[in-house]
Short mmCIF file of C-alpha atoms in Angstrom, two decimals:
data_model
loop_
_atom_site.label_atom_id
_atom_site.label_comp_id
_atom_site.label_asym_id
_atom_site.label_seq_id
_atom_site.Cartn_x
_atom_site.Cartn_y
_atom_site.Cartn_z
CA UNK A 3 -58.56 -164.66 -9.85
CA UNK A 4 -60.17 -167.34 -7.60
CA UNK A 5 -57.75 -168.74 -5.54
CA UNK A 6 -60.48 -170.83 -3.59
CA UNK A 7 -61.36 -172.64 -6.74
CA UNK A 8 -57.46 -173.51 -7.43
CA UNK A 9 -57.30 -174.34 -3.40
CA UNK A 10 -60.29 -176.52 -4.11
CA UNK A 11 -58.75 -178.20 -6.90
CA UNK A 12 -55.29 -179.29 -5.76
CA UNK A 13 -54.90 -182.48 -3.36
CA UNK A 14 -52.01 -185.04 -2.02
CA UNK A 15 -51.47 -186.19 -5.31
CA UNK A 16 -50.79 -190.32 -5.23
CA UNK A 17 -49.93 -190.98 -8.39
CA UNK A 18 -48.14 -188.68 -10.88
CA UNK A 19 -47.90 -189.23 -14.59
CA UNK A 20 -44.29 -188.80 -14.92
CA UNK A 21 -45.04 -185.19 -16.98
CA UNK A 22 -42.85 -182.52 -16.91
CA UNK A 23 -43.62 -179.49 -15.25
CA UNK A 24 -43.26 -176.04 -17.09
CA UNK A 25 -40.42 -174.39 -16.99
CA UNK A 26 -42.19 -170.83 -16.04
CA UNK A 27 -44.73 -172.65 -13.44
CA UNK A 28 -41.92 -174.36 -12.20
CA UNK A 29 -39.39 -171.78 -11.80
CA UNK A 30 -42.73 -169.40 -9.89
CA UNK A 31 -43.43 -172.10 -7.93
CA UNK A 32 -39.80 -171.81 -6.53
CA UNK A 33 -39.75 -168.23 -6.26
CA UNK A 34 -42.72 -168.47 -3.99
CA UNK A 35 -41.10 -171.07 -1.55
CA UNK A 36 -38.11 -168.43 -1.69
CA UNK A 37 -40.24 -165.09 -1.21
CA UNK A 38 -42.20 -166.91 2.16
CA UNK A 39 -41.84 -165.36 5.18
CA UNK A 40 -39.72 -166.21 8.48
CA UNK A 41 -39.68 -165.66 11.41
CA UNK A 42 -36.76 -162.58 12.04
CA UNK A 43 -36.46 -163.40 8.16
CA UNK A 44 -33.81 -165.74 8.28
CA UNK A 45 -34.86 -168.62 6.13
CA UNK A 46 -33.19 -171.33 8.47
CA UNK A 47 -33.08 -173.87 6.00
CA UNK A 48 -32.73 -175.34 2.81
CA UNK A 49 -34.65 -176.59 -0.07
CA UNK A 50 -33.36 -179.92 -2.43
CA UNK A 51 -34.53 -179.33 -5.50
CA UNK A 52 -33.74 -183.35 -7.11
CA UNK A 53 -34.93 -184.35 -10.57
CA UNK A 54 -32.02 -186.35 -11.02
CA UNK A 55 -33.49 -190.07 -11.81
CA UNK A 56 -30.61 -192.18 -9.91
CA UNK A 57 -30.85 -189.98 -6.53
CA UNK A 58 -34.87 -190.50 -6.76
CA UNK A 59 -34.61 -194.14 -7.57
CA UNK A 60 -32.05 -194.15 -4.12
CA UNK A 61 -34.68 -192.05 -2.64
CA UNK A 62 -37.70 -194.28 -3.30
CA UNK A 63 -37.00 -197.13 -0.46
CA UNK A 64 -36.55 -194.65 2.65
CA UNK A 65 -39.67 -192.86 1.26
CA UNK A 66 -41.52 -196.57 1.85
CA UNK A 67 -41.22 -196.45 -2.00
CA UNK A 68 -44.44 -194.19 -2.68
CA UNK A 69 -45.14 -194.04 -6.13
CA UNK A 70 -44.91 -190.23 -6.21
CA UNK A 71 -41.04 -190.17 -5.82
CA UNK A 72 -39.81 -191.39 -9.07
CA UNK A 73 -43.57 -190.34 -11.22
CA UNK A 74 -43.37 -186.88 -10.00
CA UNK A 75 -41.15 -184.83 -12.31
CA UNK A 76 -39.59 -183.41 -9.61
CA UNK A 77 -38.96 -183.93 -5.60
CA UNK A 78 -38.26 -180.92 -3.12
CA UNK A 79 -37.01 -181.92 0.11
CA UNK A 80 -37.04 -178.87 3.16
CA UNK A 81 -34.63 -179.31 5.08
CA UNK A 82 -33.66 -177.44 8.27
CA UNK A 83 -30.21 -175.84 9.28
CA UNK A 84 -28.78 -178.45 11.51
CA UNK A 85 -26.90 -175.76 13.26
CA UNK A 86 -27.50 -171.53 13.61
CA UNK A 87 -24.04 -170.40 13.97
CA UNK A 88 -23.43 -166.53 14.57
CA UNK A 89 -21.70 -166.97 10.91
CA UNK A 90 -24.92 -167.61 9.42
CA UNK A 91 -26.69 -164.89 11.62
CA UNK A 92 -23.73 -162.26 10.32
CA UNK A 93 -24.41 -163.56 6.36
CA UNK A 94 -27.89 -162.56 7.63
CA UNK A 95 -27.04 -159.00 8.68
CA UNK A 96 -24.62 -158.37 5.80
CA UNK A 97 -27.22 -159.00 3.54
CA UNK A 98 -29.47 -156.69 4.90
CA UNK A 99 -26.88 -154.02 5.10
CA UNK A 100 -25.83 -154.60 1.12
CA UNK A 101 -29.99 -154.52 0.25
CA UNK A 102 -30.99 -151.44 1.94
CA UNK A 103 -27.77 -149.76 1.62
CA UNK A 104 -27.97 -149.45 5.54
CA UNK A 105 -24.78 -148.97 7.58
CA UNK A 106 -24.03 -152.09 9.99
CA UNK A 107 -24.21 -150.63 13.07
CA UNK A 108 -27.76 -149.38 12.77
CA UNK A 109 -28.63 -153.41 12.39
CA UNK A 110 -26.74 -154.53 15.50
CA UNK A 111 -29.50 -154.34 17.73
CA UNK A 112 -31.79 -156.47 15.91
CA UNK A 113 -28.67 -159.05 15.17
CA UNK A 114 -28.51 -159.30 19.10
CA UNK A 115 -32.16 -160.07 18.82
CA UNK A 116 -31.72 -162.80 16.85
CA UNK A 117 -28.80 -164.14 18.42
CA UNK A 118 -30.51 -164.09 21.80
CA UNK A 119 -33.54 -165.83 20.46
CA UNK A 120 -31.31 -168.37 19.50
CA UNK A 121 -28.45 -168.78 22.05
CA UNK A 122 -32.34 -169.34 24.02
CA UNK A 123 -32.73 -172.80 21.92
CA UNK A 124 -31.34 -175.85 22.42
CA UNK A 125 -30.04 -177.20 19.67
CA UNK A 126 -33.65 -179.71 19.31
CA UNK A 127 -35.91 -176.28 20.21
CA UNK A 128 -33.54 -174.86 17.15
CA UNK A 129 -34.41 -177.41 14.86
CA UNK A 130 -37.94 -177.31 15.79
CA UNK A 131 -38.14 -173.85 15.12
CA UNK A 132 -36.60 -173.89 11.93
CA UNK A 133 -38.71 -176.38 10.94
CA UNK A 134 -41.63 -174.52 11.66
CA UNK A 135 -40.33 -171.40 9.46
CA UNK A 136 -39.94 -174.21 6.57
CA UNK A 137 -43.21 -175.27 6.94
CA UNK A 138 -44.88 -171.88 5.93
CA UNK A 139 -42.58 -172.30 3.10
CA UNK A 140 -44.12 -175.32 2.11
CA UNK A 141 -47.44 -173.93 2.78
CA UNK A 142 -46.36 -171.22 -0.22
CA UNK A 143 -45.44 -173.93 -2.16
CA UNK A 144 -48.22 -175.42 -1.91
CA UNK A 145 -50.60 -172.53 -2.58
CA UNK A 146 -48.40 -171.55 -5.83
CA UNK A 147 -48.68 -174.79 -7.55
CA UNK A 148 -52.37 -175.01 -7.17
CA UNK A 149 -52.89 -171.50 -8.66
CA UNK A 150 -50.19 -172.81 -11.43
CA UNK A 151 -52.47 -176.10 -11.94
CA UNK A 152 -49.63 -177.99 -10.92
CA UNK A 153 -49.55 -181.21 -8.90
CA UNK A 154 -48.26 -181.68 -5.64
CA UNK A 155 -48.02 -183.95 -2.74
CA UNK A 156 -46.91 -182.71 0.87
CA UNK A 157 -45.27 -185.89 2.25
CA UNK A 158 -43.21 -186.41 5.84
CA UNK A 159 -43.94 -190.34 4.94
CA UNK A 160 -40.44 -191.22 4.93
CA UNK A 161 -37.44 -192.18 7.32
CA UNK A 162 -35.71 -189.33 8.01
CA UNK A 163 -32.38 -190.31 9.05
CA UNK A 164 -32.58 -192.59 6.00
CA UNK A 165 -32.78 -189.93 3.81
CA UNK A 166 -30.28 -187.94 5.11
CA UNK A 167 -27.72 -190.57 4.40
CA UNK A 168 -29.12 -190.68 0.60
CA UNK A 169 -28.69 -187.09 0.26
CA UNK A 170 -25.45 -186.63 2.68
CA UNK A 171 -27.65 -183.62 4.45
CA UNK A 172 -25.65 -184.15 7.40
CA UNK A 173 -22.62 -182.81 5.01
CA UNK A 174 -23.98 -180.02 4.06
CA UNK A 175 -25.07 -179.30 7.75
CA UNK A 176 -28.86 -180.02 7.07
CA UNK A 177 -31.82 -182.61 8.39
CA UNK A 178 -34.44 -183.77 6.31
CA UNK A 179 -38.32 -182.54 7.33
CA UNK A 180 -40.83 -182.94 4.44
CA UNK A 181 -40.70 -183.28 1.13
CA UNK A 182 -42.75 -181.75 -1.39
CA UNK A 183 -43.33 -184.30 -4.62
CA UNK A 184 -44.10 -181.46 -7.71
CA UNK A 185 -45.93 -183.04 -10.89
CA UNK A 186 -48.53 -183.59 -13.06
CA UNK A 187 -51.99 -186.65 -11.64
CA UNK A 188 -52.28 -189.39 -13.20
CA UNK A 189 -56.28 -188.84 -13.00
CA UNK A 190 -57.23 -192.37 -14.34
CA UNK A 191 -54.98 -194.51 -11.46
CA UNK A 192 -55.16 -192.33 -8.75
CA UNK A 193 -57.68 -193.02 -6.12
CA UNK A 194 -58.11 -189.48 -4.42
CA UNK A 195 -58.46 -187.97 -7.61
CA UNK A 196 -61.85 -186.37 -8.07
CA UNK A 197 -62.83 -187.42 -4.23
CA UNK A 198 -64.70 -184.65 -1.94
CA UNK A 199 -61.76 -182.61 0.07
CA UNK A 200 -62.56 -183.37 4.22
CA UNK A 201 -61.98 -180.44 6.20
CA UNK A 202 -63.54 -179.63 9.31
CA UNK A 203 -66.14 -177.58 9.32
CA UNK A 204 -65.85 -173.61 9.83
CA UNK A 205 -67.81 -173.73 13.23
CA UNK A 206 -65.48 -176.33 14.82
CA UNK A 207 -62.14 -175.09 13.31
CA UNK A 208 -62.38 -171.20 13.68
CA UNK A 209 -63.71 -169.65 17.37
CA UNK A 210 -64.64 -166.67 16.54
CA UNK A 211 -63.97 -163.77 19.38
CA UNK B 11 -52.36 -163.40 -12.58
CA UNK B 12 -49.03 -162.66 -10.81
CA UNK B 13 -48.75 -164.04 -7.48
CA UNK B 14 -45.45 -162.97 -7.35
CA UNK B 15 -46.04 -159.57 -7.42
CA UNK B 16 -48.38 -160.17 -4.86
CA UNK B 17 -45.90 -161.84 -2.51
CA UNK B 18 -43.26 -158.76 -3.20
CA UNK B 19 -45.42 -156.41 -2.27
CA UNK B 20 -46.33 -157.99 1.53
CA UNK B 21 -44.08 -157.87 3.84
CA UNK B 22 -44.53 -158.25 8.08
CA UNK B 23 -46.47 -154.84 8.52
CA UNK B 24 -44.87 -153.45 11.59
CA UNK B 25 -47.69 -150.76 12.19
CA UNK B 26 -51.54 -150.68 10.92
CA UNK B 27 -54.09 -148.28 10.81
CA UNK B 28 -57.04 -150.12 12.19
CA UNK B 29 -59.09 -149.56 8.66
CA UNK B 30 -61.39 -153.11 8.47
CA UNK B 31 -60.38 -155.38 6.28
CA UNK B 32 -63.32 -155.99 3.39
CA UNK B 33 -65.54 -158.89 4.42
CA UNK B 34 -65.37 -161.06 1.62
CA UNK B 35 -61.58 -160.64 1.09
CA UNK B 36 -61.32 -161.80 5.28
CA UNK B 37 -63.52 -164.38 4.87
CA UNK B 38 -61.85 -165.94 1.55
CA UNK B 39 -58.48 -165.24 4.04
CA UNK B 40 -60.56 -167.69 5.88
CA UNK B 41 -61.02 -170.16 3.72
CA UNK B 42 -57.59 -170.43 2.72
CA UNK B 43 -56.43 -171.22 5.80
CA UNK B 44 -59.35 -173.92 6.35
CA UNK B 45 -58.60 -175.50 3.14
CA UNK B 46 -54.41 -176.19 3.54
CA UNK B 47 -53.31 -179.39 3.86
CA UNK B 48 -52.24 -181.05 7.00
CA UNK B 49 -50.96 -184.56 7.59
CA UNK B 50 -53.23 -187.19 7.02
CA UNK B 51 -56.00 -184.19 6.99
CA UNK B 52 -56.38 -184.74 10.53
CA UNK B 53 -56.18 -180.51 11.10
CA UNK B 54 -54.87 -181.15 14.79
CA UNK B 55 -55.00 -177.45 15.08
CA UNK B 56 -57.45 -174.38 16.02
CA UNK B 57 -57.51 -170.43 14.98
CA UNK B 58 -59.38 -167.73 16.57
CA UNK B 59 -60.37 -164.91 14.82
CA UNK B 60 -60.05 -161.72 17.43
CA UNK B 61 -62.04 -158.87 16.98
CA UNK B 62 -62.87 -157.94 20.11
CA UNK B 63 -61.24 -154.81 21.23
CA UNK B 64 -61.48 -155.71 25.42
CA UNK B 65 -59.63 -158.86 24.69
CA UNK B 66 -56.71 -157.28 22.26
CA UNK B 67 -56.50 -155.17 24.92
CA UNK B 68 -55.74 -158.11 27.50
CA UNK B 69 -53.64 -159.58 24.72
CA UNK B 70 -51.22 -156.75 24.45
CA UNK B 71 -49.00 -156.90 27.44
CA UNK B 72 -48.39 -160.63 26.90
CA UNK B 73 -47.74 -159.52 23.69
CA UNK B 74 -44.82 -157.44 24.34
CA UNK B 75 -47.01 -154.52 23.67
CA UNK B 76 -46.60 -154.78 19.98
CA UNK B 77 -48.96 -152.20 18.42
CA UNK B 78 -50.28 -154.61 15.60
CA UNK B 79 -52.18 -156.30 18.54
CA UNK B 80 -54.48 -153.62 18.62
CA UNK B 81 -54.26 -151.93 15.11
CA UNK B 82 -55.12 -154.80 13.25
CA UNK B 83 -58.69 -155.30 12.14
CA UNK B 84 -57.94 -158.88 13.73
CA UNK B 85 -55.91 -161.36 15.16
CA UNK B 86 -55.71 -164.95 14.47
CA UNK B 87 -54.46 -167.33 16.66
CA UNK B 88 -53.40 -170.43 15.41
CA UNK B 89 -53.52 -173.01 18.23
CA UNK B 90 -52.18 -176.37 18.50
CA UNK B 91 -54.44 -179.29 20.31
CA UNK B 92 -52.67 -180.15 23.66
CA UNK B 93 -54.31 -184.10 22.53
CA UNK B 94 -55.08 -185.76 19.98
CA UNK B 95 -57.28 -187.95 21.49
CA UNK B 96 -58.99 -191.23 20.15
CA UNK B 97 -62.42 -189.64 19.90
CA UNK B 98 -61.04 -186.76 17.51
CA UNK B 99 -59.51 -189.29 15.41
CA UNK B 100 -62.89 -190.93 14.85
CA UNK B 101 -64.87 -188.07 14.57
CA UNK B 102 -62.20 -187.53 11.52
CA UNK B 103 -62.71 -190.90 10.13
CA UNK B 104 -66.54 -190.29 10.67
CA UNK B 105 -66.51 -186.98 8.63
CA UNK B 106 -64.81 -188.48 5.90
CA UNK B 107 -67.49 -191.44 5.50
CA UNK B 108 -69.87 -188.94 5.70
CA UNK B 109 -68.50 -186.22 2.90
CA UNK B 110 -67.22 -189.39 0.56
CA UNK B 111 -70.02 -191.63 1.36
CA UNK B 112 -67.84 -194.40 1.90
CA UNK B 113 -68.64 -197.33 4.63
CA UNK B 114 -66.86 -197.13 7.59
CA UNK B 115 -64.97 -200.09 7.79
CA UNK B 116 -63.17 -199.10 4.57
CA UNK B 117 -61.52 -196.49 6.35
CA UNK B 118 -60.46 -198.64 9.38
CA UNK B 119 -56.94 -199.47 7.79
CA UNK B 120 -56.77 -195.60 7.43
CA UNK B 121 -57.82 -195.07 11.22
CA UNK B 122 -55.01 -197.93 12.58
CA UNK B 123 -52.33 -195.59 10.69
CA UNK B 124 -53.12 -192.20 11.99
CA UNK B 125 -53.86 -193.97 15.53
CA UNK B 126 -50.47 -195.62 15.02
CA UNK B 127 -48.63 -192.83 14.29
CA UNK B 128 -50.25 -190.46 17.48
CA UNK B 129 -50.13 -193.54 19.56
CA UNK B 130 -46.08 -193.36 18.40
CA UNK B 131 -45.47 -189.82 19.64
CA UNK B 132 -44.92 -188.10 23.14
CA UNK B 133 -47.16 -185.33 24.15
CA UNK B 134 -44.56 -182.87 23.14
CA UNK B 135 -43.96 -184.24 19.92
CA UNK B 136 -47.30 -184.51 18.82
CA UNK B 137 -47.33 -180.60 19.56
CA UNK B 138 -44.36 -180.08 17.43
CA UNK B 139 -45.59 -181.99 14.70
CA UNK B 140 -49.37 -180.11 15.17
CA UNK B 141 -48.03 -177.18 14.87
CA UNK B 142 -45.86 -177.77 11.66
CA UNK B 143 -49.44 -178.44 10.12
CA UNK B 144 -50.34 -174.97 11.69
CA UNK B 145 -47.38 -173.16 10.12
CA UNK B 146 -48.78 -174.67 6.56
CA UNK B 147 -52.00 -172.96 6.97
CA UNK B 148 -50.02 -169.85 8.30
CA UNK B 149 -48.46 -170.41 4.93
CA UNK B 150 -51.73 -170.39 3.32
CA UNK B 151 -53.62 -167.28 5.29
CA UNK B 152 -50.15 -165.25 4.43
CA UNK B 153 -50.48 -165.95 0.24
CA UNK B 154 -54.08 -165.58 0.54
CA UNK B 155 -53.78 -161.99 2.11
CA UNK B 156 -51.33 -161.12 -0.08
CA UNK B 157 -53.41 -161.49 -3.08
CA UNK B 158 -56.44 -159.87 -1.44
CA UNK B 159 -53.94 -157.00 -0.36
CA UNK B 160 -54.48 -157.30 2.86
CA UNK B 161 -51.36 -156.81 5.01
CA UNK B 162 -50.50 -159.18 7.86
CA UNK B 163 -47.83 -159.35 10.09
CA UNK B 164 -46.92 -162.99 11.34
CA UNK B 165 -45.41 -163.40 14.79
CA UNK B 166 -44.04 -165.74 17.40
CA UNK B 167 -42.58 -162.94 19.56
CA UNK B 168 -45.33 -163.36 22.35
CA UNK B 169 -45.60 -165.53 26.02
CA UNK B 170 -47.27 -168.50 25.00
CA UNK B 171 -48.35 -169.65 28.77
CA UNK B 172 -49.64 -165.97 29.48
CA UNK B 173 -51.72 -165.45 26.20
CA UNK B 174 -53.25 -169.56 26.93
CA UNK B 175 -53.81 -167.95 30.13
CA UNK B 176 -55.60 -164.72 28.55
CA UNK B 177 -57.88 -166.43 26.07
CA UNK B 178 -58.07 -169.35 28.23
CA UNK B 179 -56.86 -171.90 25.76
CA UNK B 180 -56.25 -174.51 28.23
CA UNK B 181 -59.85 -175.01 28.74
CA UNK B 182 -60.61 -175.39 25.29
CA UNK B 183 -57.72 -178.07 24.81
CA UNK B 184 -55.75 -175.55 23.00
CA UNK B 185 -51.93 -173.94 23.34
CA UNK B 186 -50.98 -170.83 21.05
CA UNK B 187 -48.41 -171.36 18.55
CA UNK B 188 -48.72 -167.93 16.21
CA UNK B 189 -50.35 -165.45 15.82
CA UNK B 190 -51.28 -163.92 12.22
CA UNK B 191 -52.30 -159.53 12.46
CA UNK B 192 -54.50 -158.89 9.13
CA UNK B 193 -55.30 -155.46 8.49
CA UNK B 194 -53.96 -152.86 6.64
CA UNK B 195 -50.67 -150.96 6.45
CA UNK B 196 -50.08 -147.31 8.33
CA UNK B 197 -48.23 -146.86 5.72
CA UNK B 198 -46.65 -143.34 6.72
CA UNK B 199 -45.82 -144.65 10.01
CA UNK B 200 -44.42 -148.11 9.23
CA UNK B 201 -40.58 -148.07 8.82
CA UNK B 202 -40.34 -151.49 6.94
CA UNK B 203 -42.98 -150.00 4.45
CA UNK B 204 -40.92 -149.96 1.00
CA UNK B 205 -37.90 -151.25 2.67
CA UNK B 206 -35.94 -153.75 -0.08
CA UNK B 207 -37.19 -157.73 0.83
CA UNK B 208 -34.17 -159.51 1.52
CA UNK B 209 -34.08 -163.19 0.58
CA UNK B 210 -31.28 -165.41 0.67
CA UNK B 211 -29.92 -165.92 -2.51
CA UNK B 212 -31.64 -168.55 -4.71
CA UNK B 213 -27.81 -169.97 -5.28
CA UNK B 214 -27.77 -170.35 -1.55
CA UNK B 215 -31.25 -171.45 -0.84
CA UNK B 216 -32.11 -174.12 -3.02
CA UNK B 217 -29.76 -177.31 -3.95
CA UNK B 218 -30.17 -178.66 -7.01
CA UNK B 219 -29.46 -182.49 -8.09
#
């Protein structure tokens, strides 16, 4: 299967039609943003999954009201751990424990890995690196939907803090990063559809050694 | 065809057995990387592709010595720019006239935003926010090698200033963020090989409203 040619057809999406997505493409398209990597695999962050009209339509003015938030048929917002307690690191090790049937104590060396890394951080550094690990999540989400033929637009367009009051992140001990709008183009009022994809050019963006 | 049975079987390949990766499966590794997104499409971001067996070698110690370094059939280094200067932002803008065929001055309002928003950022921040747009098209080299079944092992665990220093990325306006090992699996050798993925729950991962 030609992934290029699915890579070559997806782009930031500016208008959606309002469409549902399929169930099935939806659902893999979710599973992919789960299965991404991170880094010591601990997924420090979240992902909003809101297809609720009245939270969009509350969304829509701290997004700078882009048209994609309330046509797309459905809006993921990443969102990154305000906070990596030594809770969240034990949930961590537990879990690895229960899947590989592996006794605690031969996982407490790499749990003191982890916990140095982050007892490293500031709590800003922490953030940034959790952001980072949700990014490559998007990136999968991304990639998915395109080889699904479904619509996306990768946005950060949007005031942060803003949204985090909207969604009461800061309850559930989480800060808004990007936001993924999932959906189907509206190919006859969007201006980027059908335009050439820009990308620099293989000599200037890979040195080769 | 079933990218998620692509993305169960990768995993971060602790050990490799320096077989070369096929050509056409590295290069369309390549161009999956070259074709994710980034904000505005500005690409503020850089990979090299390491072959070279006297420079892997250098790499290594800076590298903690991890044996990937060298066992890989390469490494790619994604790199952030330390600036995002004016000139790169019209070179952008010029590249887009040029693929689109679209007068310049029609992208000027497009220019003022992307100038606005650098021009609105501190030298550190515009690194962070680079290399988010690097961890996409980590994102995108990771699902791409999965499908080709190529194994790759992402990792941050490295000394930034002493691999700059190594591959001299200062003088190329450059600061390593990641690195990405493609190659292929030792698969007798590698304890994580056929070890259970462990994923946070999707109960606990995603929200839904």
């Amino acid at each position: 299967m030609s992934f290029k040619k699915q890579l070559n057809w997806r782009y930031a999406t500016k208008r959606m039609n309002g469409q549902k997505v399929d169930e099935t493409k939806f659902q893999n398209i979710l599973d992919a943003i789960q299965l991404a990597p991170s880094s010591m695999g601990l997924q420090p962050f979240s992902v909003l999954v809101i297809k609720d009209p009245e939270t969009r339509k509350k969304m829509a003015p701290v997004c700078y009201n882009q048209p994609q938030i309330t046509e797309a048929d459905a809006i993921l917002v990443f969102a990154a751990w305000n906070n990596i307690t030594k809770e969240s690191v034990n949930t961590y090790i537990s879990n690895i424990a229960d899947a590989r049937n592996a006794p605690l104590e031969s996982l407490e060396g790499f749990k003191q890995n982890i916990l140095g890394l982050v007892g490293g951080k500031t709590q800003e550094e922490l953030v940034t690196w959790s952001a980072k690990q949700a990014y490559i999540a998007l990136g999968f989400g991304l990639f998915a939907a395109a080889i699904e033929e479904v619509d996306t637009t990768p946005m950060e367009g949007f005031n942060p803090e803003g949204l985090d009051e909207v969604l009461q992140l800061d309850k559930k001990g989480l800060k808004s990063l990007a936001l993924l709008a999932v959906g189907h183009r509206d190919a006859e009022n969007d201006y980027l559809n059908g335009a050439v994809k820009v990308r620099r050019s293989a000599d200037d963006f890979f040195i080769h050694i």
